[in-house]
Amino acid sequence: MKRTAFFISDGTGITAEALGRSLLAQFEGIQFELITKPYINTPEKAEALVERINQTGEKDGARPLLIDTIVDQSIRAIISRSEAMNIDVFSTFLAPLEEELNTHSSYSVGKTHALTKAKEDVYKARIDSVHYALDNDDGARTHHYDTADIILIGVSRCGKTPTCIYMALQFGIRAANYPITEDDLLDTELPKALRPYRHKIFGLTIEPERLASIRNERRANSTYASLKQCQKEVEEVENLYRRHRIDFIDSTHYSIEEISTRIMAQAGIERRFSPR
């Protein structure tokens, strides 16, 4: 089964998309085509979008899903005329909040993601954390590990870099990563650069079959990408984790978002700010 879902807003569309994706992820048996349309902030744009939504419904043979954070009442009135199943995020959640708080909300476009003075420090922390993750990626530098919140280790291509960048961008975590090489695995001790920071280390592992598939995309038909080599490295790095009592998780079946939040929960790391 296939359905089309539109995430629309008269602002950035980030809130509508984030909530919409979370809701639709609960329906694994349905294939969704996801379309995000931000800045629907004029009657002309709204009319054009309604036409597209209706055409999509005719083509699919099923009415589209429409998740919106439209604030402007006149734009919302136009959108409501579309032949779609519509979830109006703001009216769904703000109305009961207004009743509970006994006040009216401001209903202002862009309130969630506008860079106000109060958010400038968060913005700077986000940028600084991303720079840290990039500067301390793949073991390129190790002399800044004293300021790291966490140091991810694991074999090549197991997901260390995207996980570090995600934790930096979404939570302000200063995350470094260090690749465990074949030479490192010949030694029963941790690599020298890591030894002073044992308390900050967290390991990633991955199923050998998945690792071989990922490596083949980079270096097809090489020893590096062979299943035998991947099996050997994964087995040895997991032995390293157990030998030094390093916490680790298997990244095979988790998204970057899940890997990151599981690591932070297991390592007891507090986020510096909430996701965007």
mmCIF file of C-alpha atoms in Angstrom:
data_model
loop_
_atom_site.group_PDB
_atom_site.id
_atom_site.type_symbol
_atom_site.label_atom_id
_atom_site.label_comp_id
_atom_site.label_asym_id
_atom_site.label_seq_id
_atom_site.Cartn_x
_atom_site.Cartn_y
_atom_site.Cartn_z
ATOM 1 C CA MET A 1 0.000 0.000 0.000
ATOM 2 C CA LYS A 2 1.236 3.486 -0.862
ATOM 3 C CA ARG A 3 0.037 6.822 0.514
ATOM 4 C CA THR A 4 1.310 10.363 0.035
ATOM 5 C CA ALA A 5 1.828 12.602 3.059
ATOM 6 C CA PHE A 6 2.305 16.362 2.885
ATOM 7 C CA PHE A 7 3.988 18.260 5.719
ATOM 8 C CA ILE A 8 3.174 21.929 5.274
ATOM 9 C CA SER A 9 3.764 25.148 7.157
ATOM 10 C CA ASP A 10 3.812 28.911 6.743
ATOM 11 C CA GLY A 11 7.215 28.711 8.478
ATOM 12 C CA THR A 12 10.115 26.279 8.079
ATOM 13 C CA GLY A 13 8.032 23.104 8.181
ATOM 14 C CA ILE A 14 10.486 21.491 10.603
ATOM 15 C CA THR A 15 7.890 20.913 13.327
ATOM 16 C CA ALA A 16 5.278 19.485 10.953
ATOM 17 C CA GLU A 17 7.829 17.173 9.354
ATOM 18 C CA ALA A 18 9.328 15.975 12.634
ATOM 19 C CA LEU A 19 5.941 15.179 14.149
ATOM 20 C CA GLY A 20 4.597 13.729 10.901
ATOM 21 C CA ARG A 21 7.536 11.402 10.415
ATOM 22 C CA SER A 22 7.239 10.178 13.999
ATOM 23 C CA LEU A 23 3.551 9.424 13.557
ATOM 24 C CA LEU A 24 3.867 7.705 10.188
ATOM 25 C CA ALA A 25 6.801 5.587 11.359
ATOM 26 C CA GLN A 26 4.267 3.607 13.406
ATOM 27 C CA PHE A 27 2.722 2.210 10.208
ATOM 28 C CA GLU A 28 5.416 -0.125 8.911
ATOM 29 C CA GLY A 29 3.201 -1.896 6.382
ATOM 30 C CA ILE A 30 2.543 1.256 4.358
ATOM 31 C CA GLN A 31 4.914 2.914 1.903
ATOM 32 C CA PHE A 32 4.718 6.674 2.295
ATOM 33 C CA GLU A 33 5.843 9.292 -0.180
ATOM 34 C CA LEU A 34 6.746 12.261 2.009
ATOM 35 C CA ILE A 35 6.539 15.817 0.679
ATOM 36 C CA THR A 36 7.510 18.849 2.766
ATOM 37 C CA LYS A 37 6.273 22.277 1.679
ATOM 38 C CA PRO A 38 7.515 25.160 3.869
ATOM 39 C CA TYR A 39 6.607 28.844 3.642
ATOM 40 C CA ILE A 40 3.075 28.396 2.339
ATOM 41 C CA ASN A 41 2.385 31.980 3.382
ATOM 42 C CA THR A 42 0.291 33.517 0.594
ATOM 43 C CA PRO A 43 -3.152 32.662 -0.788
ATOM 44 C CA GLU A 44 -1.549 31.971 -4.177
ATOM 45 C CA LYS A 45 0.848 29.409 -2.740
ATOM 46 C CA ALA A 46 -1.959 27.807 -0.753
ATOM 47 C CA GLU A 47 -4.253 27.543 -3.786
ATOM 48 C CA ALA A 48 -1.455 25.992 -5.855
ATOM 49 C CA LEU A 49 -0.723 23.491 -3.115
ATOM 50 C CA VAL A 50 -4.387 22.510 -2.770
ATOM 51 C CA GLU A 51 -4.450 21.797 -6.497
ATOM 52 C CA ARG A 52 -1.348 19.626 -6.204
ATOM 53 C CA ILE A 53 -2.748 17.759 -3.194
ATOM 54 C CA ASN A 54 -5.985 17.005 -5.041
ATOM 55 C CA GLN A 55 -4.134 15.862 -8.155
ATOM 56 C CA THR A 56 -1.993 13.590 -6.009
ATOM 57 C CA GLY A 57 -5.094 12.029 -4.487
ATOM 58 C CA GLU A 58 -6.529 11.332 -7.934
ATOM 59 C CA LYS A 59 -3.269 9.764 -9.084
ATOM 60 C CA ASP A 60 -2.859 7.622 -5.936
ATOM 61 C CA GLY A 61 -6.485 6.566 -5.752
ATOM 62 C CA ALA A 62 -6.473 7.508 -2.045
ATOM 63 C CA ARG A 63 -6.696 10.861 -0.351
ATOM 64 C CA PRO A 64 -3.348 12.261 0.772
ATOM 65 C CA LEU A 65 -2.444 12.837 4.395
ATOM 66 C CA LEU A 66 -1.835 16.451 5.345
ATOM 67 C CA ILE A 67 -0.022 17.433 8.543
ATOM 68 C CA ASP A 68 0.278 21.183 8.966
ATOM 69 C CA THR A 69 1.468 23.886 11.328
ATOM 70 C CA ILE A 70 -0.235 26.719 9.487
ATOM 71 C CA VAL A 71 -0.767 29.714 11.770
ATOM 72 C CA ASP A 72 -2.455 32.182 9.414
ATOM 73 C CA GLN A 73 -6.205 31.605 9.579
ATOM 74 C CA SER A 74 -6.852 32.695 5.983
ATOM 75 C CA ILE A 75 -4.194 30.298 4.649
ATOM 76 C CA ARG A 76 -5.547 27.526 6.838
ATOM 77 C CA ALA A 77 -9.047 28.102 5.435
ATOM 78 C CA ILE A 78 -7.752 27.569 1.897
ATOM 79 C CA ILE A 79 -5.783 24.455 2.852
ATOM 80 C CA SER A 80 -8.821 22.984 4.603
ATOM 81 C CA ARG A 81 -10.627 22.858 1.251
ATOM 82 C CA SER A 82 -8.209 20.230 -0.050
ATOM 83 C CA GLU A 83 -9.411 16.665 -0.459
ATOM 84 C CA ALA A 84 -7.019 15.321 2.153
ATOM 85 C CA MET A 85 -7.087 13.844 5.627
ATOM 86 C CA ASN A 86 -5.842 16.903 7.544
ATOM 87 C CA ILE A 87 -4.145 17.002 10.950
ATOM 88 C CA ASP A 88 -3.847 20.608 12.128
ATOM 89 C CA VAL A 89 -1.061 20.389 14.709
ATOM 90 C CA PHE A 90 -1.537 23.792 16.326
ATOM 91 C CA SER A 91 -5.297 23.668 16.768
ATOM 92 C CA THR A 92 -5.085 20.067 18.003
ATOM 93 C CA PHE A 93 -2.622 20.861 20.757
ATOM 94 C CA LEU A 94 -2.905 24.593 21.424
ATOM 95 C CA ALA A 95 -6.646 24.652 22.111
ATOM 96 C CA PRO A 96 -6.484 22.342 25.164
ATOM 97 C CA LEU A 97 -3.354 24.165 26.356
ATOM 98 C CA GLU A 98 -5.134 27.518 26.084
ATOM 99 C CA GLU A 99 -7.986 26.120 28.137
ATOM 100 C CA GLU A 100 -5.675 24.710 30.801
ATOM 101 C CA LEU A 101 -3.522 27.865 30.991
ATOM 102 C CA ASN A 102 -6.545 30.147 30.761
ATOM 103 C CA THR A 103 -4.907 32.348 28.128
ATOM 104 C CA HIS A 104 -4.617 32.657 24.388
ATOM 105 C CA SER A 105 -1.490 31.645 22.526
ATOM 106 C CA SER A 106 0.283 34.138 20.272
ATOM 107 C CA TYR A 107 -0.206 32.047 17.095
ATOM 108 C CA SER A 108 2.953 33.566 15.593
ATOM 109 C CA VAL A 109 4.755 32.125 12.586
ATOM 110 C CA GLY A 110 8.298 30.913 13.227
ATOM 111 C CA LYS A 111 8.196 30.996 17.024
ATOM 112 C CA THR A 112 9.728 27.532 17.393
ATOM 113 C CA HIS A 113 12.829 27.969 15.241
ATOM 114 C CA ALA A 114 13.468 31.711 15.231
ATOM 115 C CA LEU A 115 16.950 32.656 16.412
ATOM 116 C CA THR A 116 16.017 34.806 19.393
ATOM 117 C CA LYS A 117 18.577 36.205 21.815
ATOM 118 C CA ALA A 118 17.775 33.397 24.215
ATOM 119 C CA LYS A 119 18.693 30.860 21.526
ATOM 120 C CA GLU A 120 21.958 32.442 20.426
ATOM 121 C CA ASP A 121 23.979 30.613 23.089
ATOM 122 C CA VAL A 122 22.411 27.315 22.042
ATOM 123 C CA TYR A 123 23.192 28.065 18.407
ATOM 124 C CA LYS A 124 26.840 28.797 19.249
ATOM 125 C CA ALA A 125 27.106 25.643 21.365
ATOM 126 C CA ARG A 126 25.682 23.623 18.474
ATOM 127 C CA ILE A 127 28.217 25.037 16.007
ATOM 128 C CA ASP A 128 31.119 24.584 18.439
ATOM 129 C CA SER A 129 30.138 20.968 19.084
ATOM 130 C CA VAL A 130 29.919 20.173 15.374
ATOM 131 C CA HIS A 131 33.336 21.762 14.797
ATOM 132 C CA TYR A 132 34.716 19.636 17.634
ATOM 133 C CA ALA A 133 33.290 16.453 16.121
ATOM 134 C CA LEU A 134 34.787 17.269 12.711
ATOM 135 C CA ASP A 135 38.180 18.266 14.159
ATOM 136 C CA ASN A 136 38.366 15.071 16.205
ATOM 137 C CA ASP A 137 37.039 12.687 13.585
ATOM 138 C CA ASP A 138 38.609 9.335 12.766
ATOM 139 C CA GLY A 139 41.543 9.696 15.159
ATOM 140 C CA ALA A 140 42.999 12.581 13.134
ATOM 141 C CA ARG A 141 43.631 14.524 16.358
ATOM 142 C CA THR A 142 43.810 13.159 19.860
ATOM 143 C CA HIS A 143 45.219 16.058 21.906
ATOM 144 C CA HIS A 144 41.755 17.530 22.567
ATOM 145 C CA TYR A 145 40.332 14.381 24.142
ATOM 146 C CA ASP A 146 40.527 15.979 27.582
ATOM 147 C CA THR A 147 37.566 18.205 26.619
ATOM 148 C CA ALA A 148 35.496 15.409 25.036
ATOM 149 C CA ASP A 149 32.201 14.310 26.557
ATOM 150 C CA ILE A 150 32.571 10.934 24.888
ATOM 151 C CA ILE A 151 34.994 9.119 22.586
ATOM 152 C CA LEU A 152 33.441 6.554 20.262
ATOM 153 C CA ILE A 153 35.627 3.690 19.115
ATOM 154 C CA GLY A 154 35.060 0.849 16.688
ATOM 155 C CA VAL A 155 36.203 -0.690 13.430
ATOM 156 C CA SER A 156 36.144 1.335 10.231
ATOM 157 C CA ARG A 157 32.673 2.109 8.809
ATOM 158 C CA CYS A 158 30.594 1.040 11.800
ATOM 159 C CA GLY A 159 28.863 4.434 12.151
ATOM 160 C CA LYS A 160 31.139 6.448 14.433
ATOM 161 C CA THR A 161 31.333 9.680 12.413
ATOM 162 C CA PRO A 162 27.609 10.237 11.698
ATOM 163 C CA THR A 163 26.787 9.370 15.302
ATOM 164 C CA CYS A 164 29.269 11.933 16.637
ATOM 165 C CA ILE A 165 27.987 14.628 14.306
ATOM 166 C CA TYR A 166 24.365 13.883 15.203
ATOM 167 C CA MET A 167 25.076 14.090 18.950
ATOM 168 C CA ALA A 168 26.884 17.375 18.391
ATOM 169 C CA LEU A 169 24.190 18.917 16.208
ATOM 170 C CA GLN A 170 21.165 17.780 18.161
ATOM 171 C CA PHE A 171 22.386 17.743 21.764
ATOM 172 C CA GLY A 172 25.587 19.824 21.942
ATOM 173 C CA ILE A 173 27.723 16.806 22.869
ATOM 174 C CA ARG A 174 31.476 17.084 22.257
ATOM 175 C CA ALA A 175 32.003 13.696 20.651
ATOM 176 C CA ALA A 176 35.299 12.439 19.248
ATOM 177 C CA ASN A 177 35.868 9.141 17.486
ATOM 178 C CA TYR A 178 38.832 6.853 17.076
ATOM 179 C CA PRO A 179 39.029 3.982 14.567
ATOM 180 C CA ILE A 180 40.331 0.668 15.857
ATOM 181 C CA THR A 181 42.693 -0.651 13.178
ATOM 182 C CA GLU A 182 44.159 -4.095 12.569
ATOM 183 C CA ASP A 183 47.397 -2.947 14.197
ATOM 184 C CA ASP A 184 45.453 -1.864 17.295
ATOM 185 C CA LEU A 185 43.834 -5.276 17.472
ATOM 186 C CA LEU A 186 47.224 -7.005 17.587
ATOM 187 C CA ASP A 187 47.786 -5.440 21.022
ATOM 188 C CA THR A 188 45.864 -6.542 24.079
ATOM 189 C CA GLU A 189 46.042 -3.002 25.451
ATOM 190 C CA LEU A 190 44.034 0.007 24.343
ATOM 191 C CA PRO A 191 45.732 2.305 21.816
ATOM 192 C CA LYS A 192 48.099 4.651 23.652
ATOM 193 C CA ALA A 193 46.112 7.787 22.764
ATOM 194 C CA LEU A 194 43.007 6.367 24.449
ATOM 195 C CA ARG A 195 44.462 5.080 27.700
ATOM 196 C CA PRO A 196 44.193 8.329 29.722
ATOM 197 C CA TYR A 197 40.522 8.641 28.737
ATOM 198 C CA ARG A 198 39.247 5.159 29.491
ATOM 199 C CA HIS A 199 36.294 6.647 31.420
ATOM 200 C CA LYS A 200 35.084 8.504 28.285
ATOM 201 C CA ILE A 201 35.244 5.606 25.833
ATOM 202 C CA PHE A 202 32.176 3.944 24.347
ATOM 203 C CA GLY A 203 32.262 1.228 21.698
ATOM 204 C CA LEU A 204 30.259 0.524 18.564
ATOM 205 C CA THR A 205 30.001 -2.834 16.885
ATOM 206 C CA ILE A 206 28.110 -4.080 13.830
ATOM 207 C CA GLU A 207 27.133 -7.360 12.215
ATOM 208 C CA PRO A 208 29.910 -8.520 9.845
ATOM 209 C CA GLU A 209 27.508 -8.966 6.925
ATOM 210 C CA ARG A 210 26.298 -5.389 7.212
ATOM 211 C CA LEU A 211 29.850 -4.120 7.604
ATOM 212 C CA ALA A 212 30.961 -5.958 4.476
ATOM 213 C CA SER A 213 28.067 -4.445 2.524
ATOM 214 C CA ILE A 214 28.971 -0.910 3.648
ATOM 215 C CA ARG A 215 32.662 -1.375 2.909
ATOM 216 C CA ASN A 216 31.941 -2.785 -0.531
ATOM 217 C CA GLU A 217 30.239 0.470 -1.435
ATOM 218 C CA ARG A 218 33.537 2.189 -0.764
ATOM 219 C CA ARG A 219 36.081 -0.423 -1.884
ATOM 220 C CA ALA A 220 34.363 -3.168 -3.823
ATOM 221 C CA ASN A 221 35.937 -6.643 -3.930
ATOM 222 C CA SER A 222 38.811 -5.685 -1.637
ATOM 223 C CA THR A 223 40.241 -7.596 1.301
ATOM 224 C CA TYR A 224 39.095 -4.664 3.446
ATOM 225 C CA ALA A 225 35.488 -5.326 2.407
ATOM 226 C CA SER A 226 35.550 -9.117 2.472
ATOM 227 C CA LEU A 227 33.201 -10.908 4.838
ATOM 228 C CA LYS A 228 36.122 -12.866 6.310
ATOM 229 C CA GLN A 229 38.004 -9.677 7.166
ATOM 230 C CA CYS A 230 34.885 -8.064 8.624
ATOM 231 C CA GLN A 231 34.149 -11.122 10.774
ATOM 232 C CA LYS A 232 37.717 -11.103 12.081
ATOM 233 C CA GLU A 233 37.714 -7.393 12.964
ATOM 234 C CA VAL A 234 34.289 -7.445 14.615
ATOM 235 C CA GLU A 235 35.145 -10.477 16.730
ATOM 236 C CA GLU A 236 38.445 -8.976 17.847
ATOM 237 C CA VAL A 237 37.069 -5.515 18.632
ATOM 238 C CA GLU A 238 34.269 -7.022 20.730
ATOM 239 C CA ASN A 239 36.900 -9.040 22.616
ATOM 240 C CA LEU A 240 38.753 -5.768 23.190
ATOM 241 C CA TYR A 241 35.613 -4.178 24.634
ATOM 242 C CA ARG A 242 35.026 -7.104 26.979
ATOM 243 C CA ARG A 243 38.658 -7.273 28.036
ATOM 244 C CA HIS A 244 38.660 -3.624 29.087
ATOM 245 C CA ARG A 245 35.031 -3.560 30.256
ATOM 246 C CA ILE A 246 34.023 -0.958 27.691
ATOM 247 C CA ASP A 247 30.303 -0.472 27.185
ATOM 248 C CA PHE A 248 29.224 -0.940 23.577
ATOM 249 C CA ILE A 249 26.145 -1.308 21.410
ATOM 250 C CA ASP A 250 25.448 -2.979 18.089
ATOM 251 C CA SER A 251 24.616 -0.328 15.484
ATOM 252 C CA THR A 252 23.329 -2.745 12.825
ATOM 253 C CA HIS A 253 19.589 -2.330 13.221
ATOM 254 C CA TYR A 254 19.361 1.170 14.674
ATOM 255 C CA SER A 255 19.107 4.590 13.061
ATOM 256 C CA ILE A 256 21.649 7.284 13.904
ATOM 257 C CA GLU A 257 19.031 8.900 16.129
ATOM 258 C CA GLU A 258 18.541 5.678 18.091
ATOM 259 C CA ILE A 259 22.256 4.927 18.322
ATOM 260 C CA SER A 260 22.948 8.400 19.668
ATOM 261 C CA THR A 261 20.223 8.435 22.305
ATOM 262 C CA ARG A 262 21.038 4.878 23.422
ATOM 263 C CA ILE A 263 24.706 5.780 23.830
ATOM 264 C CA MET A 264 23.872 8.893 25.844
ATOM 265 C CA ALA A 265 21.432 7.025 28.079
ATOM 266 C CA GLN A 266 23.830 4.134 28.662
ATOM 267 C CA ALA A 267 26.825 6.422 29.256
ATOM 268 C CA GLY A 268 24.850 8.794 31.481
ATOM 269 C CA ILE A 269 25.544 11.862 29.327
ATOM 270 C CA GLU A 270 23.154 14.778 29.715
ATOM 271 C CA ARG A 271 22.172 16.713 26.616
ATOM 272 C CA ARG A 272 23.157 20.383 26.658
ATOM 273 C CA PHE A 273 20.012 21.383 24.809
ATOM 274 C CA SER A 274 16.988 19.773 23.223
ATOM 275 C CA PRO A 275 16.865 18.850 19.526
ATOM 276 C CA ARG A 276 15.781 21.492 17.046
#
